[in-house]
Structures are given as C-alpha cells and as structure tokens.
mmCIF file of C-alpha atoms in Angstrom:
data_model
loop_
_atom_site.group_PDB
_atom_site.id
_atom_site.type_symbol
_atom_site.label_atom_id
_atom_site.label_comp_id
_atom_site.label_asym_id
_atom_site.label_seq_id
_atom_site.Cartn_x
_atom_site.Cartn_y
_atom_site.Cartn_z
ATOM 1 C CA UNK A 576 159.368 45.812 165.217
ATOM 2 C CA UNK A 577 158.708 42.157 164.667
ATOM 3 C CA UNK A 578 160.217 40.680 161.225
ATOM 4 C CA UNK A 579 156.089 40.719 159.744
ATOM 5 C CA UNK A 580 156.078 44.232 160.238
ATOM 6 C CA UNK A 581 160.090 44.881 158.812
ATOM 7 C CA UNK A 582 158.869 43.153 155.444
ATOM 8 C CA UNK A 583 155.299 45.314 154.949
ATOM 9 C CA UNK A 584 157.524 48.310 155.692
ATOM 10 C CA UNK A 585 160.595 47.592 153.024
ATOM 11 C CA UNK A 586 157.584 46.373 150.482
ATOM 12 C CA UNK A 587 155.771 49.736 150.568
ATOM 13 C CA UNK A 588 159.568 51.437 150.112
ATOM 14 C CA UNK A 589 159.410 51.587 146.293
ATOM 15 C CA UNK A 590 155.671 52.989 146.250
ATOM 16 C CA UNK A 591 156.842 55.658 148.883
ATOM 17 C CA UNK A 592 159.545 56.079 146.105
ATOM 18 C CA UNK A 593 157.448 56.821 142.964
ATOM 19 C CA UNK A 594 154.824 58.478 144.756
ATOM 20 C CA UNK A 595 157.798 60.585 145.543
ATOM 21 C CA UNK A 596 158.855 61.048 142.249
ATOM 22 C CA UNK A 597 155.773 61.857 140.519
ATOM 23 C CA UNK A 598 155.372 64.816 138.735
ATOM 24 C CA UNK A 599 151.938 65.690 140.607
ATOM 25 C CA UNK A 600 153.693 65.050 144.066
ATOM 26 C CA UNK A 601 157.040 67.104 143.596
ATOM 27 C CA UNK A 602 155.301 70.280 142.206
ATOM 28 C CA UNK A 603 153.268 70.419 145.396
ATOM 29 C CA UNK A 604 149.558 71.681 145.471
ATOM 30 C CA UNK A 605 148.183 72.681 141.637
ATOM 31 C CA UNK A 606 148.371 75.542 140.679
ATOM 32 C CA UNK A 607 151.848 76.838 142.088
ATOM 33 C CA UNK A 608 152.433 79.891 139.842
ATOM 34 C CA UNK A 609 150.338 81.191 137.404
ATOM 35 C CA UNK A 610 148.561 79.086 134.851
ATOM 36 C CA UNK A 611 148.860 80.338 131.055
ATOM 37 C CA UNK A 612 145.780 79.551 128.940
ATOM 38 C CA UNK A 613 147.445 79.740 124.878
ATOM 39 C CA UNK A 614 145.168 80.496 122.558
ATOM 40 C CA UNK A 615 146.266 80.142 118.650
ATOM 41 C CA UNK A 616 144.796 82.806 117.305
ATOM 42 C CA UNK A 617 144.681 86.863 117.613
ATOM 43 C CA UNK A 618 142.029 88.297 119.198
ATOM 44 C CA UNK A 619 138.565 88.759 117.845
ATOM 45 C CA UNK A 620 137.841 84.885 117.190
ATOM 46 C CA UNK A 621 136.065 81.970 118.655
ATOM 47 C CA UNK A 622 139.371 80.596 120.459
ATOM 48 C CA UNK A 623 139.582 83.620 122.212
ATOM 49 C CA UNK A 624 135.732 84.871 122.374
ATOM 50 C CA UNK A 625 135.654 81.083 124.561
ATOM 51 C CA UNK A 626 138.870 81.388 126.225
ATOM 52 C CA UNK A 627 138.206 85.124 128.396
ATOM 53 C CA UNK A 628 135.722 84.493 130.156
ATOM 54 C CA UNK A 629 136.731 80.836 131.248
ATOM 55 C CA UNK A 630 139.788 82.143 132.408
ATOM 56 C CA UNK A 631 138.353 84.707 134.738
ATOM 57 C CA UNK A 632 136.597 82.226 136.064
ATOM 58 C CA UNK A 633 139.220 79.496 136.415
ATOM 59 C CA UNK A 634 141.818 82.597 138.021
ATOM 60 C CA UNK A 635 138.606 82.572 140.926
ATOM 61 C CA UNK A 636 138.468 79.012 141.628
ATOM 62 C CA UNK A 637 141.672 77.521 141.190
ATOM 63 C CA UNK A 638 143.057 80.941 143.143
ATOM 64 C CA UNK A 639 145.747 81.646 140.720
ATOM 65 C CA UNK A 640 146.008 84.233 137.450
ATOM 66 C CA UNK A 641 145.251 82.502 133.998
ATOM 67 C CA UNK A 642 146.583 84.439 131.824
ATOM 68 C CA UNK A 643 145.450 84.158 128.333
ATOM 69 C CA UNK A 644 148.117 84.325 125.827
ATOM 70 C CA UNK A 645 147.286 84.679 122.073
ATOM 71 C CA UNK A 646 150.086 83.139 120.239
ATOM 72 C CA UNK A 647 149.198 83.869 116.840
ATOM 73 C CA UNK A 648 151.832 82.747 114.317
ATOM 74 C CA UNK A 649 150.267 81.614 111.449
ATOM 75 C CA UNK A 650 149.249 78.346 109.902
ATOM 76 C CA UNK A 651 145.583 78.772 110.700
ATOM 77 C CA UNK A 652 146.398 78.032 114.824
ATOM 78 C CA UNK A 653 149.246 75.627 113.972
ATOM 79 C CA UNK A 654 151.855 78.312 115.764
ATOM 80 C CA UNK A 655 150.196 77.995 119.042
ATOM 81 C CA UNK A 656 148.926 74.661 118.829
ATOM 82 C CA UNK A 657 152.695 73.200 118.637
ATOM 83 C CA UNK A 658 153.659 75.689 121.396
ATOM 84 C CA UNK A 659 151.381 74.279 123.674
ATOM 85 C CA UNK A 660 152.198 70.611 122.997
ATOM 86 C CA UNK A 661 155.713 71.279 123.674
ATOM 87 C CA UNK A 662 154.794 72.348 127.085
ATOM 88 C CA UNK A 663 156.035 70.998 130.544
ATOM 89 C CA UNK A 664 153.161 68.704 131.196
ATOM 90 C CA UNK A 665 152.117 70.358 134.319
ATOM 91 C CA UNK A 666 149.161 72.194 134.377
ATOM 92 C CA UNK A 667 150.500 75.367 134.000
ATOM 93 C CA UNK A 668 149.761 75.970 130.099
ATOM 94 C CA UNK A 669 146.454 75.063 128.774
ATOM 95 C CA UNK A 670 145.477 75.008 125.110
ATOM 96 C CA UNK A 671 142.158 76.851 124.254
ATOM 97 C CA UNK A 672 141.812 76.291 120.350
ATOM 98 C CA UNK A 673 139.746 75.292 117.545
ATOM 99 C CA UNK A 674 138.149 72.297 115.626
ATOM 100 C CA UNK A 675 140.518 72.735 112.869
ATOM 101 C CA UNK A 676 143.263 71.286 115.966
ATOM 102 C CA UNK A 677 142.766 67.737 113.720
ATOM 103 C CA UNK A 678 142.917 68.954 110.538
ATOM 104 C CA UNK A 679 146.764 71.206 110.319
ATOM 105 C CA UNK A 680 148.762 67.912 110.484
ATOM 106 C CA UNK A 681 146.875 66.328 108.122
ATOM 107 C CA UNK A 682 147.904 69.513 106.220
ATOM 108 C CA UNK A 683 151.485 69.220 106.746
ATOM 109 C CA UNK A 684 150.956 65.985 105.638
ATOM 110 C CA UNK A 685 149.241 66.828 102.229
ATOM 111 C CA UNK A 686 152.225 69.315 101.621
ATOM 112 C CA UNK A 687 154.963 66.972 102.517
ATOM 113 C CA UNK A 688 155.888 69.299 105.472
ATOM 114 C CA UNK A 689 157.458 68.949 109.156
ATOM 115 C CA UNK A 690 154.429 68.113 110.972
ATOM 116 C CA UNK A 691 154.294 70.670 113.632
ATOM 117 C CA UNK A 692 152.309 68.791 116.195
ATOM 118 C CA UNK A 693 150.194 65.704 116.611
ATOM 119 C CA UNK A 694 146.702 65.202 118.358
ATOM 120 C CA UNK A 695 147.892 62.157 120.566
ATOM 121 C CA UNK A 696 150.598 64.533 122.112
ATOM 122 C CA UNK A 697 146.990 66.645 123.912
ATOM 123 C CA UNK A 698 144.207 65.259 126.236
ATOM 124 C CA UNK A 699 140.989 66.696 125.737
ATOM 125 C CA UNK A 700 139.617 68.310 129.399
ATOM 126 C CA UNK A 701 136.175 70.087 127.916
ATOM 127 C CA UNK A 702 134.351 71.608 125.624
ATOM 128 C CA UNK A 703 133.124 75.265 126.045
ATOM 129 C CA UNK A 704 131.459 76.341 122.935
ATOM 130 C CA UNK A 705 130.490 74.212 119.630
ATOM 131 C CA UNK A 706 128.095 76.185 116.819
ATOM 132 C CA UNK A 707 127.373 75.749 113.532
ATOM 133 C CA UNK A 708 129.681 78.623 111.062
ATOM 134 C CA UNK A 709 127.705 80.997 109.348
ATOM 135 C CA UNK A 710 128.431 82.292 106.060
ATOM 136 C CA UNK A 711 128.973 86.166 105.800
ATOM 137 C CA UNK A 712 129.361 88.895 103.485
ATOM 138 C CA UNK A 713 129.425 92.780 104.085
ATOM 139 C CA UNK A 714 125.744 94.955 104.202
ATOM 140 C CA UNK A 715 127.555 96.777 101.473
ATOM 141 C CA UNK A 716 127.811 93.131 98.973
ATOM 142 C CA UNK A 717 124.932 92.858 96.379
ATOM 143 C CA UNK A 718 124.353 89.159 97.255
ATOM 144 C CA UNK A 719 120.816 89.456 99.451
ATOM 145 C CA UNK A 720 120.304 85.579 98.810
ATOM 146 C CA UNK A 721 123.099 82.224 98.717
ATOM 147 C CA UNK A 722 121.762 81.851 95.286
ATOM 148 C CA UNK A 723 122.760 85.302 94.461
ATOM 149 C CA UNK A 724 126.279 84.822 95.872
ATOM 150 C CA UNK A 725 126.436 81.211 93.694
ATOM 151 C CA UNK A 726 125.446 82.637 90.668
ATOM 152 C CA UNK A 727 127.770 85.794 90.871
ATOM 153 C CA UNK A 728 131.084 83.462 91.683
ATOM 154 C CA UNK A 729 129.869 81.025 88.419
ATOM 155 C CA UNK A 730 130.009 84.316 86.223
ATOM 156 C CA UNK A 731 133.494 85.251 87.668
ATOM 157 C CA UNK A 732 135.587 82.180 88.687
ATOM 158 C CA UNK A 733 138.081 82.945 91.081
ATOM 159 C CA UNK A 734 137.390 86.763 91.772
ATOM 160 C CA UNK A 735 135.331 86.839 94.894
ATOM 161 C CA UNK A 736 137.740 86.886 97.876
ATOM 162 C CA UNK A 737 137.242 85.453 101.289
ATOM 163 C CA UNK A 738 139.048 85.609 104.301
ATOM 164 C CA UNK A 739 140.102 82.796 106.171
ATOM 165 C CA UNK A 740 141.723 82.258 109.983
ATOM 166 C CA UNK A 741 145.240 80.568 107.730
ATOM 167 C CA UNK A 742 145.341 78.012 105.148
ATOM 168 C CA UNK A 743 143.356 74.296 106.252
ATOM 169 C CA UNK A 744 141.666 76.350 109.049
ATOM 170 C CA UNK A 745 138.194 75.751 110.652
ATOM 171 C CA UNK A 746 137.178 78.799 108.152
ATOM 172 C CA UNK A 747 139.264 78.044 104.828
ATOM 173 C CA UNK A 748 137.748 74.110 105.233
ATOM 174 C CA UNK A 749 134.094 75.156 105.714
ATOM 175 C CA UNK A 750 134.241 77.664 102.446
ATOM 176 C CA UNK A 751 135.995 75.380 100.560
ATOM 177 C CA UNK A 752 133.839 72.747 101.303
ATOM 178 C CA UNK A 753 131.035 75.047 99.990
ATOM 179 C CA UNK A 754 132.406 76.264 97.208
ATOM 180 C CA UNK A 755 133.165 72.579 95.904
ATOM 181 C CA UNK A 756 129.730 71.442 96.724
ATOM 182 C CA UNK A 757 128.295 74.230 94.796
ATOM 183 C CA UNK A 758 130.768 73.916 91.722
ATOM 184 C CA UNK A 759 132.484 77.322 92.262
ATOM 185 C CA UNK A 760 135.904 78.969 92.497
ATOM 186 C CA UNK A 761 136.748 81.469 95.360
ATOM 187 C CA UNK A 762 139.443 83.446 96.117
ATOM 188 C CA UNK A 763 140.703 82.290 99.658
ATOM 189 C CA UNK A 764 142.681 85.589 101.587
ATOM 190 C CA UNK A 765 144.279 83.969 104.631
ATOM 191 C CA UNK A 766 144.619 86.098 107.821
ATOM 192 C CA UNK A 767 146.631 85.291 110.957
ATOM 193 C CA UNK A 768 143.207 84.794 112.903
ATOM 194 C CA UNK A 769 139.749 85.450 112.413
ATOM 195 C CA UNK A 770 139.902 88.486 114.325
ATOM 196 C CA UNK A 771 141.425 90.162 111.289
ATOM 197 C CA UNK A 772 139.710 88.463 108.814
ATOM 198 C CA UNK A 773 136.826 89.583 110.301
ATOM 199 C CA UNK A 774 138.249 93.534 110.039
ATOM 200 C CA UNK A 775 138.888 92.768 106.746
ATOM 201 C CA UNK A 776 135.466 91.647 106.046
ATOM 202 C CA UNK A 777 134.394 94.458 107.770
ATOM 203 C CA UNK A 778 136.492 97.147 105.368
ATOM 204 C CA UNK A 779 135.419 95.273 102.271
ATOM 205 C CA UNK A 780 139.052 93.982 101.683
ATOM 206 C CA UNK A 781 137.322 90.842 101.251
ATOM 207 C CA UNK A 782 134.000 89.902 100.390
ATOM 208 C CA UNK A 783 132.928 86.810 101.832
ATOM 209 C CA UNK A 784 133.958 84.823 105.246
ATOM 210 C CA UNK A 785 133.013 81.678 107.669
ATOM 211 C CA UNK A 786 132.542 82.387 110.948
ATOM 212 C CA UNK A 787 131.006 81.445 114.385
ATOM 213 C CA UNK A 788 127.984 83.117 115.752
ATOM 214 C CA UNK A 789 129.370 84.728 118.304
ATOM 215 C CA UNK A 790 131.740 86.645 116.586
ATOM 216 C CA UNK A 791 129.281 88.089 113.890
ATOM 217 C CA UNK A 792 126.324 88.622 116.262
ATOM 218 C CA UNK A 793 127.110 91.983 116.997
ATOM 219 C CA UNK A 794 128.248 93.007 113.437
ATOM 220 C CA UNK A 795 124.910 91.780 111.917
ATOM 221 C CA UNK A 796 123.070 93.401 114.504
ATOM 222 C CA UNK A 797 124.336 96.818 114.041
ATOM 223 C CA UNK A 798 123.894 96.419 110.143
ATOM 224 C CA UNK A 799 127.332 96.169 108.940
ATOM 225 C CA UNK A 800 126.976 92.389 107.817
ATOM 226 C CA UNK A 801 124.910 90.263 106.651
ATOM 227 C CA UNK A 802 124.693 86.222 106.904
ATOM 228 C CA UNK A 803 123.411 84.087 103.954
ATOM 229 C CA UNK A 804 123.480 80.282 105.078
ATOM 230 C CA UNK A 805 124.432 78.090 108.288
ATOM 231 C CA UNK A 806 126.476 75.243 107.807
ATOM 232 C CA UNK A 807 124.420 73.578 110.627
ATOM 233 C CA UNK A 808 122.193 70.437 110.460
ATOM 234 C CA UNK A 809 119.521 72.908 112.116
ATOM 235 C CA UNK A 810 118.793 76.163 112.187
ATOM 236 C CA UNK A 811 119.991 78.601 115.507
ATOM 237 C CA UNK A 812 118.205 80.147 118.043
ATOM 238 C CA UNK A 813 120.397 83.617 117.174
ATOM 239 C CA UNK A 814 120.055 83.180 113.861
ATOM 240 C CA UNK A 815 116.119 82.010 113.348
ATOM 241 C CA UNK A 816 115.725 82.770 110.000
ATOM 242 C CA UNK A 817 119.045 81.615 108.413
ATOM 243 C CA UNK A 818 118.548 78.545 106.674
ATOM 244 C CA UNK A 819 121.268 76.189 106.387
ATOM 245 C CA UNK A 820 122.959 75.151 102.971
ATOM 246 C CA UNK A 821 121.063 71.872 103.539
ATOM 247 C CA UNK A 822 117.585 73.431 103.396
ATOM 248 C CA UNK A 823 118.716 75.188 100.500
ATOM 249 C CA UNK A 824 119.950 72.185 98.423
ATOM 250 C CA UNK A 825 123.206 71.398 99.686
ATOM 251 C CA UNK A 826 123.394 68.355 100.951
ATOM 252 C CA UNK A 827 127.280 67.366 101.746
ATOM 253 C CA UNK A 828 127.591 70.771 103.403
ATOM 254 C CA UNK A 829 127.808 70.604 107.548
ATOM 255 C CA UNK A 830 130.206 72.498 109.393
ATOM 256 C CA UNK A 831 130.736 73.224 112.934
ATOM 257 C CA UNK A 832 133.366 75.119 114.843
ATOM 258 C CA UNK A 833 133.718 74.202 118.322
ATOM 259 C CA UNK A 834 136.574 75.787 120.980
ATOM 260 C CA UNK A 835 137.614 73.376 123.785
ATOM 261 C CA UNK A 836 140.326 73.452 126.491
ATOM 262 C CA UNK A 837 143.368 70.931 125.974
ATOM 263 C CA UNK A 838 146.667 69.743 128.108
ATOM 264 C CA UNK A 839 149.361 67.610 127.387
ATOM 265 C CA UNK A 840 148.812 63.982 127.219
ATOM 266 C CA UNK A 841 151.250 63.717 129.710
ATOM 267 C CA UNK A 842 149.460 65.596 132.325
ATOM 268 C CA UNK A 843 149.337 63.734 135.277
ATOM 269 C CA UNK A 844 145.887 62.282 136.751
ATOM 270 C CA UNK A 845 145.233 64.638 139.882
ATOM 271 C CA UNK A 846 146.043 67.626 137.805
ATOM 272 C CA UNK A 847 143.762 66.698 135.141
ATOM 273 C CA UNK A 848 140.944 65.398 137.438
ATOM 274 C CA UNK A 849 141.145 68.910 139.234
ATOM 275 C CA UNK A 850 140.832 70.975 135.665
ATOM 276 C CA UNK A 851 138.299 68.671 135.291
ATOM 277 C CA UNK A 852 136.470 69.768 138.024
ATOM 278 C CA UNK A 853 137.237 73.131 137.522
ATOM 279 C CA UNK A 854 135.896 73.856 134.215
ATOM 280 C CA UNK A 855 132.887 71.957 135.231
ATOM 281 C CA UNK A 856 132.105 74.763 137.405
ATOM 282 C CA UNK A 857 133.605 77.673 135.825
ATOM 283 C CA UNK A 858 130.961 76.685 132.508
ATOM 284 C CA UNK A 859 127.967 77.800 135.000
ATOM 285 C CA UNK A 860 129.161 80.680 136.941
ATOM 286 C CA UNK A 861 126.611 83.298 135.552
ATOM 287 C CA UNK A 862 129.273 85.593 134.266
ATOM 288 C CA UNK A 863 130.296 83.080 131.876
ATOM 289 C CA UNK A 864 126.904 81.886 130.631
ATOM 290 C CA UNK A 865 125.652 85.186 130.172
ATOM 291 C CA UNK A 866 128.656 86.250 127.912
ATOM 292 C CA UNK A 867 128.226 83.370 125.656
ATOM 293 C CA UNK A 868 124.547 84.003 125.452
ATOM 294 C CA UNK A 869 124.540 87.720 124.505
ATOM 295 C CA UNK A 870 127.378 86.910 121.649
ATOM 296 C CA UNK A 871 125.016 83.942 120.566
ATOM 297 C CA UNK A 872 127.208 81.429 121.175
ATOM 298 C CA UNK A 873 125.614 79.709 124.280
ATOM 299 C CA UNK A 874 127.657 76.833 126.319
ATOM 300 C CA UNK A 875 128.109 73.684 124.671
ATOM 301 C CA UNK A 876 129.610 71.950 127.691
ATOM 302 C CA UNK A 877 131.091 68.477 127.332
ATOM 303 C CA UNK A 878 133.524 66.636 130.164
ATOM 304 C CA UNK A 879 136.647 65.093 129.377
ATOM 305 C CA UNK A 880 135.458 61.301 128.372
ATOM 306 C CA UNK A 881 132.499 62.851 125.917
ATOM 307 C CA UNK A 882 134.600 65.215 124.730
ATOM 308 C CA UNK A 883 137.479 63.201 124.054
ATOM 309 C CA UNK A 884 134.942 61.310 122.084
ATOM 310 C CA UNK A 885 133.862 64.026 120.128
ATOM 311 C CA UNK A 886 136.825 65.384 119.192
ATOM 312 C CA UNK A 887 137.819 61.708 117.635
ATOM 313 C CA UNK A 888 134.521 62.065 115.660
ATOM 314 C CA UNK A 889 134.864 65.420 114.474
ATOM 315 C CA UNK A 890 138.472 64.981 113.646
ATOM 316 C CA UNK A 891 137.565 61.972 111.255
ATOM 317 C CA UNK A 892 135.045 63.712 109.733
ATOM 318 C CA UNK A 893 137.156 66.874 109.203
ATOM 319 C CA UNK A 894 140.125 65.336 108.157
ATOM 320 C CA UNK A 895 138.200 63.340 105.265
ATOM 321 C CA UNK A 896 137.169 66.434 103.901
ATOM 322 C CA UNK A 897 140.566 67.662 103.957
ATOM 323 C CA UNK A 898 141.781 64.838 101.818
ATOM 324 C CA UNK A 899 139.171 65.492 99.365
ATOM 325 C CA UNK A 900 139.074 68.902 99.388
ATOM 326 C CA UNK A 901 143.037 68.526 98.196
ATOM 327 C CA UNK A 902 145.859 71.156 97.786
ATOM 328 C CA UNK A 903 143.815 74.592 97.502
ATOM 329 C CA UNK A 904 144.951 78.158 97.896
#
C-alpha cells in the first residue's frame, strides 16, 4: 500500500467508526423484535378505530407483530402520549394518537402542572384518518334540532352532561368551544377514552358527546343516536344531511379530529424513511380502506413532511382555543 492509499484509508477510519456506532447500524435490520403501536386511549375511539387495521397491515409488510397497546391512563391521552415519548428511539414503539397530542401540555401549563410530555420530543410519520367531530346525543334525548339542544341548556345552566375522552381532550375542546360560542353552560363528564364515553352516551349516563364519524356511524345507523351538527367547514359524505354549526349560525365553531402515527424525534433516518414507506403502502391495502370506509371515516393520508406541517397548523390553532377557552371543568 503506497502512502496515498495509507492516508484515504486512516481518513475514512472515523466514518467507519460512527457508522458503527449508530443506533440504525448496531440494532441490525428494522424491525428486530416486535414493534408496539401505543395508543392513548381505551378501545372504542378514533386512536384505536385508526390504529387496528394499520397495524395488521404494517405486521404484513414490515414481517414482524405490531402489537397495539392501549395505554389508557387518563388525562385525555396524556398517559400514553408521555409513555411513548419516553421510548428507546428505535422503531420499536410507535405512537397512534389524537389531535388533542398539542393541546395536554398546554394544559399542564394552564394548571401550573409537571408537563408530562412535549411535541418536539415526537416526529410526525403520517396521517391515517382526519374528520370533522360530530355532535351527538342519545335517540332517547328530546333535542331533534341544535336549536333545541341550545335553548334547553339556556333554561338549565350547567345540567346537561357530556362526556368527554379526559379533561383538554380532542372532545372536551370541541364542546367547549361550542358551548362558549353559543353562550351556554354544560356539564363536562370526563371518561378515560371515548370508548366509554361513548357507552355512557349510549346508557344515557350522559346526554350529549363529540365524536368522530367513525365511531358513531354504526350507533346512528341502528337508531340508538342521533347527530345534531358537524363541526366541519363542509358537510360529509356519511353524514349528508348534517349541517355544520357554521351553516347554522356559528361562525367561530370548526373542529376536526385527526389520528396519525408518531416516533421519537430521535428516531434515526433509515428507520423513519422505512415507516415512511411502510405506512405509505399499508394506507391502500384494500383491507384497510375498506374498514375506514364502512365506519365513515375514509383515509385522510398525509406523508411525513405534509403532515408534519399540519400538525404545526392544527396545533396553533388548537392550542389558541385552549387559552381562551381557560380553566373549565
């Protein structure tokens, strides 16, 4: 070896030795073990109406089981949100959660508490879902009309009950958000998840509740609910005749609840670029699209840069109405 070639082979040394010592490199191909896919929430709710069938379709392509895990703690997602940001940055647990992912530090912030987690500690990898919540109330409730519902809480302040996935919430925000736009007091329930608040709505323990189409579909279809208004800027193609709290007057009154797939921020670039990749194609595997279409809740796909966009977006506009909407119950 001539003394040209000696030096190119000492200078590439040190990139040999962090290539080496890179997270991506030492763990070997991605996945190695199974992957767990966290979602904040019980079951029954958007988190986890999105997170099922992605991960049977992410267990077939990346060739290892994704096990969804709902850790439902409380604090409207908070529980599981923090779990998953305390995660090795590997690839090996995912975040499926909510729009409301913004809005619980903010929360902790209002209330002069720990902050559990904060949104620079995740990288967005997609969007799955993203619908505008729908306003519900049992087929048993005397409100046919919003304006029925408005009028009954302005001759009882405070004595209509609503259930909510946990205090600050993508449900408690969107009702409260309501409720101050129409000049009314509600009586917020929080649940662990929307799952239950949804049973409760369902037994009449509550009376009123926020929620995606694709968890009411079914319910209003078989009779046992009924929907009143869409927080949307548009009406839905599941929902065709709802009309959204703008059409009916209220103009500061858009709300939408979206469910997206997260990692650490931490998560190095191959593993990220081959989620990436992965969730582009597990979004159109037929299985998967026809799920979300019979619950009315078609994909709302979006890759990592757009979503990463949206999320920033969303978040400001969320978080705003947090600081307006104040300290609430």
């Amino acid at each position: 070896m001539n003394r040209r070639e000696l030096l190119q082979a000492a200078a590439a040394l040190p990139l040999a030795r962090t290539a080496l010592s890179s997270p991506a490199f030492a763990q070997g191909p991605y996945p190695s073990r199974n992957v767990t896919m966290i979602v904040p929430f019980p079951p029954g709710g958007q988190a986890d109406l999105a997170a099922r069938p992605i991960a049977q379709a992410l267990e077939r392509i990346l060739g290892k089981p994704v096990i969804v895990d709902n850790r439902a703690g409380g604090g409207g997602g908070s529980v599981g949100n923090a779990a998953a940001a305390r995660a090795e940055p590997d690839g090996h647990t995912l975040l499926m959660t909510l729009s409301s992912l913004a809005v619980l530090p903010e929360a902790d912030r209002l209330f002069d508490r720990p902050v559990a987690y904060e949104v620079s500690q995740f990288a967005p990898i997609a969007r799955v879902l993203a619908d505008p919540t729908l306003l519900a109330v049992p087929a048993s409730a005397p409100w046919k009309t919003l304006q029925e519902f408005v009028d009954d809480a302005k001759k009882r302040p405070g004595q209509i009950p609503y259930g909510s996935s946990g205090p600050y919430g993508t449900l408690h925000v969107a009702m409260e958000m309501f409720a101050a736009s129409a000049g009314i007091k509600l009586l917020h329930v929080p649940f662990r998840g929307a799952g239950p608040a949804l049973t409760a709505l369902l037994s009449g323990t509550v009376q009123a509740m926020a929620s995606a189409p694709g968890t009411l579909k079914q319910q209003v279809d078989d009779g046992k609910m009924r929907v009143l208004a869409n927080w949307g800027a548009q009406r839905i193609k599941s929902f065709p005749d709802l009309p959204t709290f703008e059409e009916l007057g209220y103009k500061d009154v858009e709300f939408y609840i979206w469910a997206g797939l997260f990692a650490q921020s931490a998560l190095p670039a191959p593993i990220m670029t081959r989620l990436r990749e992965a969730m582009a194609e597990a979004v159109k595997a037929p299985e998967v699209v026809k799920t979300f279409e019979t619950a009315g809740s078609p994909v709302a796909y979006l890759d990592a840069p757009e979503f990463a966009k949206f999320v920033a977006e969303d978040s400001a506009r969320l978080v705003a109405a947090v600081k307006k909407i104040g300290k609430v119950g």
